[in-house]
mmCIF file of C-alpha atoms in Angstrom:
data_model
loop_
_atom_site.group_PDB
_atom_site.id
_atom_site.type_symbol
_atom_site.label_atom_id
_atom_site.label_comp_id
_atom_site.label_asym_id
_atom_site.label_seq_id
_atom_site.Cartn_x
_atom_site.Cartn_y
_atom_site.Cartn_z
ATOM 1 C CA GLY A 1 1.788 2.058 -18.115
ATOM 2 C CA ASP A 2 0.318 -0.100 -15.276
ATOM 3 C CA SER A 3 -2.798 1.305 -13.953
ATOM 4 C CA VAL A 4 -5.772 -0.489 -11.418
ATOM 5 C CA THR A 5 -8.966 1.104 -11.562
ATOM 6 C CA GLN A 6 -11.306 0.542 -8.194
ATOM 7 C CA MET A 7 -15.193 1.445 -7.853
ATOM 8 C CA GLU A 8 -15.805 4.664 -6.204
ATOM 9 C CA GLY A 9 -16.686 4.548 -2.603
ATOM 10 C CA PRO A 10 -18.094 5.217 0.062
ATOM 11 C CA VAL A 11 -19.936 1.673 -0.250
ATOM 12 C CA THR A 12 -22.722 1.381 2.911
ATOM 13 C CA LEU A 13 -24.278 -1.860 3.267
ATOM 14 C CA SER A 14 -26.178 -3.091 6.212
ATOM 15 C CA GLU A 15 -24.557 -6.274 8.196
ATOM 16 C CA GLU A 16 -25.102 -9.368 6.343
ATOM 17 C CA ALA A 17 -25.465 -7.998 3.399
ATOM 18 C CA PHE A 18 -23.510 -9.227 -0.123
ATOM 19 C CA LEU A 19 -20.199 -7.226 -1.054
ATOM 20 C CA THR A 20 -18.557 -6.651 -3.984
ATOM 21 C CA ILE A 21 -15.922 -4.243 -4.913
ATOM 22 C CA ASN A 22 -14.848 -4.093 -8.365
ATOM 23 C CA CYS A 23 -11.037 -3.666 -9.635
ATOM 24 C CA THR A 24 -10.060 -4.080 -13.076
ATOM 25 C CA TYR A 25 -6.498 -3.409 -14.261
ATOM 26 C CA THR A 26 -4.284 -2.386 -17.151
ATOM 27 C CA ALA A 27 -0.820 -4.100 -17.304
ATOM 28 C CA THR A 28 1.583 -6.141 -19.765
ATOM 29 C CA GLY A 29 1.950 -9.883 -19.098
ATOM 30 C CA TYR A 30 0.601 -11.538 -15.921
ATOM 31 C CA PRO A 31 0.729 -9.645 -12.947
ATOM 32 C CA SER A 32 0.449 -10.439 -9.621
ATOM 33 C CA LEU A 33 -3.006 -9.451 -7.691
ATOM 34 C CA PHE A 34 -3.309 -7.978 -4.123
ATOM 35 C CA TRP A 35 -6.131 -6.655 -2.229
ATOM 36 C CA TYR A 36 -5.357 -4.741 1.142
ATOM 37 C CA VAL A 37 -7.571 -3.608 3.801
ATOM 38 C CA GLN A 38 -6.555 -0.384 6.141
ATOM 39 C CA TYR A 39 -8.543 -0.209 9.351
ATOM 40 C CA PRO A 40 -9.026 3.398 10.864
ATOM 41 C CA GLY A 41 -5.781 4.657 12.291
ATOM 42 C CA GLU A 42 -3.768 1.335 10.583
ATOM 43 C CA GLY A 43 -1.340 0.726 7.974
ATOM 44 C CA LEU A 44 -2.213 -1.279 5.023
ATOM 45 C CA GLN A 45 -2.362 -5.022 5.919
ATOM 46 C CA LEU A 46 -2.549 -7.693 2.747
ATOM 47 C CA LEU A 47 -6.007 -9.441 2.732
ATOM 48 C CA LEU A 48 -5.300 -11.996 -0.225
ATOM 49 C CA LYS A 49 -3.573 -12.416 -3.291
ATOM 50 C CA ALA A 50 -3.553 -14.481 -6.605
ATOM 51 C CA THR A 51 -0.395 -14.793 -8.739
ATOM 52 C CA LYS A 52 -1.834 -16.282 -11.988
ATOM 53 C CA ALA A 53 -4.923 -16.939 -14.237
ATOM 54 C CA ASP A 54 -7.684 -18.431 -12.644
ATOM 55 C CA ASP A 55 -6.335 -18.471 -8.854
ATOM 56 C CA LYS A 56 -8.618 -17.443 -6.131
ATOM 57 C CA GLY A 57 -7.551 -15.895 -3.162
ATOM 58 C CA SER A 58 -9.468 -16.266 -0.263
ATOM 59 C CA ASN A 59 -9.102 -14.633 3.546
ATOM 60 C CA LYS A 60 -11.647 -13.972 6.271
ATOM 61 C CA GLY A 61 -14.842 -15.124 4.251
ATOM 62 C CA PHE A 62 -13.487 -12.555 1.438
ATOM 63 C CA GLU A 63 -12.597 -14.018 -2.295
ATOM 64 C CA ALA A 64 -11.041 -12.430 -5.167
ATOM 65 C CA THR A 65 -10.702 -14.252 -8.616
ATOM 66 C CA TYR A 66 -7.652 -13.160 -11.030
ATOM 67 C CA ARG A 67 -9.826 -12.887 -14.656
ATOM 68 C CA LYS A 68 -6.986 -12.466 -16.849
ATOM 69 C CA GLU A 69 -9.950 -12.346 -19.917
ATOM 70 C CA THR A 70 -11.753 -9.139 -18.342
ATOM 71 C CA THR A 71 -8.745 -8.081 -16.668
ATOM 72 C CA SER A 72 -10.409 -8.237 -13.322
ATOM 73 C CA PHE A 73 -9.689 -8.996 -9.737
ATOM 74 C CA HIS A 74 -13.387 -8.324 -7.844
ATOM 75 C CA LEU A 75 -13.631 -8.567 -4.168
ATOM 76 C CA GLU A 76 -16.547 -10.527 -2.652
ATOM 77 C CA LYS A 77 -18.082 -11.720 0.710
ATOM 78 C CA GLY A 78 -21.127 -13.280 1.482
ATOM 79 C CA SER A 79 -22.221 -11.514 4.321
ATOM 80 C CA VAL A 80 -20.508 -8.343 5.950
ATOM 81 C CA GLN A 81 -19.802 -7.485 9.360
ATOM 82 C CA VAL A 82 -19.876 -4.356 11.011
ATOM 83 C CA SER A 83 -15.818 -5.064 11.673
ATOM 84 C CA ASP A 84 -15.272 -5.239 8.275
ATOM 85 C CA SER A 85 -15.536 -1.628 7.834
ATOM 86 C CA ALA A 86 -12.299 -0.159 6.417
ATOM 87 C CA VAL A 87 -10.874 1.271 2.988
ATOM 88 C CA TYR A 88 -10.005 -1.863 0.637
ATOM 89 C CA PHE A 89 -7.196 -1.228 -1.876
ATOM 90 C CA CYS A 90 -6.839 -3.634 -5.166
ATOM 91 C CA ALA A 91 -3.134 -3.364 -6.716
ATOM 92 C CA LEU A 92 -0.918 -5.097 -8.778
ATOM 93 C CA SER A 93 2.763 -6.090 -9.359
ATOM 94 C CA PRO A 94 4.294 -6.638 -12.583
ATOM 95 C CA VAL A 95 6.250 -9.362 -13.586
ATOM 96 C CA ALA A 96 8.954 -8.179 -16.166
ATOM 97 C CA SER A 97 12.480 -9.380 -17.104
ATOM 98 C CA GLY A 98 14.667 -6.722 -15.533
ATOM 99 C CA GLY A 99 14.004 -3.680 -14.037
ATOM 100 C CA SER A 100 12.101 -2.711 -11.190
ATOM 101 C CA TYR A 101 8.706 -4.270 -9.935
ATOM 102 C CA ILE A 102 7.045 -1.337 -8.126
ATOM 103 C CA PRO A 103 3.425 -1.992 -7.552
ATOM 104 C CA THR A 104 0.321 0.278 -8.440
ATOM 105 C CA PHE A 105 -2.459 0.715 -6.550
ATOM 106 C CA GLY A 106 -6.185 1.752 -6.664
ATOM 107 C CA ARG A 107 -7.406 5.008 -4.941
ATOM 108 C CA GLY A 108 -9.355 2.722 -2.777
ATOM 109 C CA THR A 109 -12.791 1.736 -1.767
ATOM 110 C CA SER A 110 -14.528 2.909 1.738
ATOM 111 C CA LEU A 111 -16.957 0.327 3.034
ATOM 112 C CA ILE A 112 -19.286 1.169 6.011
ATOM 113 C CA VAL A 113 -21.217 -1.556 7.479
ATOM 114 C CA HIS A 114 -24.165 -0.519 9.577
ATOM 115 C CA PRO A 115 -25.223 -3.052 12.445
ATOM 116 C CA ASN B 1 9.266 -10.661 14.189
ATOM 117 C CA ALA B 2 8.318 -6.854 14.606
ATOM 118 C CA GLY B 3 7.424 -6.280 10.739
ATOM 119 C CA VAL B 4 7.681 -2.964 9.915
ATOM 120 C CA THR B 5 8.368 -0.078 12.541
ATOM 121 C CA GLN B 6 8.008 3.260 12.096
ATOM 122 C CA THR B 7 8.765 6.090 14.487
ATOM 123 C CA PRO B 8 7.824 8.674 15.440
ATOM 124 C CA LYS B 9 3.871 7.849 15.435
ATOM 125 C CA PHE B 10 2.812 11.410 15.660
ATOM 126 C CA ARG B 11 5.010 14.876 14.973
ATOM 127 C CA ILE B 12 3.541 18.424 14.622
ATOM 128 C CA LEU B 13 6.374 20.850 12.760
ATOM 129 C CA LYS B 14 6.764 24.296 11.884
ATOM 130 C CA ILE B 15 7.128 25.503 8.295
ATOM 131 C CA GLY B 16 10.907 25.412 7.723
ATOM 132 C CA GLN B 17 11.700 23.181 10.246
ATOM 133 C CA SER B 18 13.248 19.609 9.531
ATOM 134 C CA MET B 19 12.945 16.213 10.190
ATOM 135 C CA THR B 20 13.880 12.290 9.823
ATOM 136 C CA LEU B 21 10.933 9.960 9.363
ATOM 137 C CA GLN B 22 12.435 6.416 10.533
ATOM 138 C CA CYS B 23 11.649 3.049 9.402
ATOM 139 C CA THR B 24 12.992 -0.372 10.178
ATOM 140 C CA GLN B 25 12.234 -3.758 8.402
ATOM 141 C CA ASP B 26 13.545 -7.162 10.169
ATOM 142 C CA MET B 27 12.594 -9.355 7.544
ATOM 143 C CA ASN B 28 15.518 -9.061 5.300
ATOM 144 C CA HIS B 29 13.613 -7.653 2.142
ATOM 145 C CA ASN B 30 15.380 -6.135 -0.594
ATOM 146 C CA TYR B 31 12.540 -3.391 -1.720
ATOM 147 C CA MET B 32 11.710 -0.690 0.678
ATOM 148 C CA TYR B 33 9.103 2.265 0.094
ATOM 149 C CA TRP B 34 7.803 5.154 1.464
ATOM 150 C CA TYR B 35 4.413 6.567 0.686
ATOM 151 C CA ARG B 36 2.408 9.367 1.754
ATOM 152 C CA GLN B 37 -1.629 9.228 2.061
ATOM 153 C CA ASP B 38 -3.499 12.403 2.226
ATOM 154 C CA PRO B 39 -6.982 12.206 4.220
ATOM 155 C CA GLY B 40 -10.061 10.722 2.017
ATOM 156 C CA MET B 41 -7.121 9.504 -0.827
ATOM 157 C CA GLY B 42 -5.411 6.619 -1.967
ATOM 158 C CA LEU B 43 -1.524 6.168 -1.581
ATOM 159 C CA LYS B 44 1.250 8.116 -3.349
ATOM 160 C CA LEU B 45 4.914 6.633 -4.000
ATOM 161 C CA ILE B 46 7.505 9.092 -2.886
ATOM 162 C CA TYR B 47 10.499 7.253 -3.062
ATOM 163 C CA TYR B 48 11.900 3.431 -3.242
ATOM 164 C CA SER B 49 15.209 1.235 -2.417
ATOM 165 C CA VAL B 50 15.709 -1.832 -4.373
ATOM 166 C CA GLY B 51 18.479 -2.905 -2.301
ATOM 167 C CA ALA B 52 21.249 -1.120 0.089
ATOM 168 C CA GLY B 53 22.948 1.895 -1.632
ATOM 169 C CA ILE B 54 20.237 2.207 -4.141
ATOM 170 C CA THR B 55 17.421 4.590 -4.037
ATOM 171 C CA ASP B 56 14.685 6.175 -6.548
ATOM 172 C CA LYS B 57 12.092 8.492 -6.950
ATOM 173 C CA GLY B 58 8.404 7.928 -7.027
ATOM 174 C CA GLU B 59 5.905 9.845 -8.001
ATOM 175 C CA VAL B 60 5.660 12.822 -5.612
ATOM 176 C CA PRO B 61 9.695 13.331 -4.609
ATOM 177 C CA ASN B 62 10.123 16.786 -4.149
ATOM 178 C CA GLY B 63 10.787 17.943 -0.549
ATOM 179 C CA TYR B 64 12.048 14.717 0.523
ATOM 180 C CA ASN B 65 15.025 12.987 0.746
ATOM 181 C CA VAL B 66 16.141 9.036 1.453
ATOM 182 C CA SER B 67 18.894 7.126 1.941
ATOM 183 C CA ARG B 68 19.728 3.084 2.209
ATOM 184 C CA SER B 69 22.741 2.348 3.893
ATOM 185 C CA THR B 70 21.312 -0.416 5.436
ATOM 186 C CA THR B 71 19.040 -3.461 4.585
ATOM 187 C CA GLU B 72 17.125 -3.172 7.279
ATOM 188 C CA ASP B 73 16.433 0.929 7.559
ATOM 189 C CA PHE B 74 15.292 3.261 5.132
ATOM 190 C CA PRO B 75 14.505 6.847 6.699
ATOM 191 C CA LEU B 76 12.622 9.552 5.044
ATOM 192 C CA ARG B 77 14.142 13.145 5.319
ATOM 193 C CA LEU B 78 11.638 16.209 5.308
ATOM 194 C CA GLU B 79 13.821 19.387 4.618
ATOM 195 C CA LEU B 80 12.127 22.910 5.080
ATOM 196 C CA ALA B 81 8.663 21.846 6.030
ATOM 197 C CA ALA B 82 5.518 22.946 4.165
ATOM 198 C CA PRO B 83 1.788 22.838 4.839
ATOM 199 C CA SER B 84 1.557 20.414 1.831
ATOM 200 C CA GLN B 85 3.418 18.413 3.409
ATOM 201 C CA THR B 86 0.728 17.461 6.313
ATOM 202 C CA SER B 87 -0.090 14.172 5.510
ATOM 203 C CA VAL B 88 0.346 10.143 7.347
ATOM 204 C CA TYR B 89 3.699 8.383 5.814
ATOM 205 C CA PHE B 90 4.025 4.811 5.518
ATOM 206 C CA CYS B 91 6.781 2.407 4.853
ATOM 207 C CA ALA B 92 6.495 -0.570 3.467
ATOM 208 C CA SER B 93 9.191 -3.710 2.630
ATOM 209 C CA SER B 94 8.506 -6.584 0.385
ATOM 210 C CA TYR B 95 10.841 -9.030 -1.120
ATOM 211 C CA GLN B 96 11.293 -9.308 -4.895
ATOM 212 C CA THR B 97 13.633 -11.983 -6.991
ATOM 213 C CA SER B 98 14.564 -11.414 -10.257
ATOM 214 C CA GLY B 99 12.223 -12.475 -12.944
ATOM 215 C CA ARG B 100 9.118 -12.974 -10.666
ATOM 216 C CA GLY B 101 6.843 -10.653 -9.809
ATOM 217 C CA ALA B 102 6.788 -8.457 -6.517
ATOM 218 C CA ASP B 103 5.487 -10.227 -3.271
ATOM 219 C CA THR B 104 3.341 -9.031 -0.571
ATOM 220 C CA GLN B 105 4.481 -5.729 1.087
ATOM 221 C CA TYR B 106 4.424 -5.218 4.363
ATOM 222 C CA PHE B 107 3.602 -1.500 5.933
ATOM 223 C CA GLY B 108 4.353 0.088 9.247
ATOM 224 C CA PRO B 109 1.540 1.935 11.315
ATOM 225 C CA GLY B 110 1.959 5.028 9.763
ATOM 226 C CA THR B 111 3.679 8.664 10.858
ATOM 227 C CA ARG B 112 0.976 11.575 11.206
ATOM 228 C CA LEU B 113 2.926 14.746 10.396
ATOM 229 C CA THR B 114 1.342 18.050 10.827
ATOM 230 C CA VAL B 115 2.954 21.063 9.537
ATOM 231 C CA LEU B 116 1.784 24.748 10.754
#
């Protein structure tokens, strides 16, 4: 079945540091790929997405590129801020003919940014 | 648009009590989902629905029931609450079209449930 593997957290960085959170997936075909962010005490919200190979999703300074050859969708940001402290979830939604399209989530990676 | 709304925000139950967690979306999404999130953990799918009148089990359905009589509402029923059901519950919705991948999921703010 489909699966998403994220790097274990917490990831602890100083403000203005470079961020990478690794995400790899297993799925048939060409799934859509997502990064969601969960701020403390809130629900998840979409950060960015990509729907086909080599697409780059970007939002709020975060970027991720859909790499079919390495089945990866790593999240990057050039300079993190304290306000980026949150839990980040990588997810995929399968593409198939017929059936239901239930997304698969990674376990989440906690990011802590210190001033 | 209000998006996905959930009530209540917080609830404390005693063992053996029952309750219904409410979820409503105003985006005309066909798919709706219930997840639970234990402290420091990821999401686990409880139940989902692909449209009014159609529901199916997720990864952890035991101890829960759902119904979907309208497109907008997807309540989650807890019967005979147990301490193991202490968690944060999230409702989500998305729009899916046949033959295409799932679109973005929209999440509610969550219900924080404690069973004592």
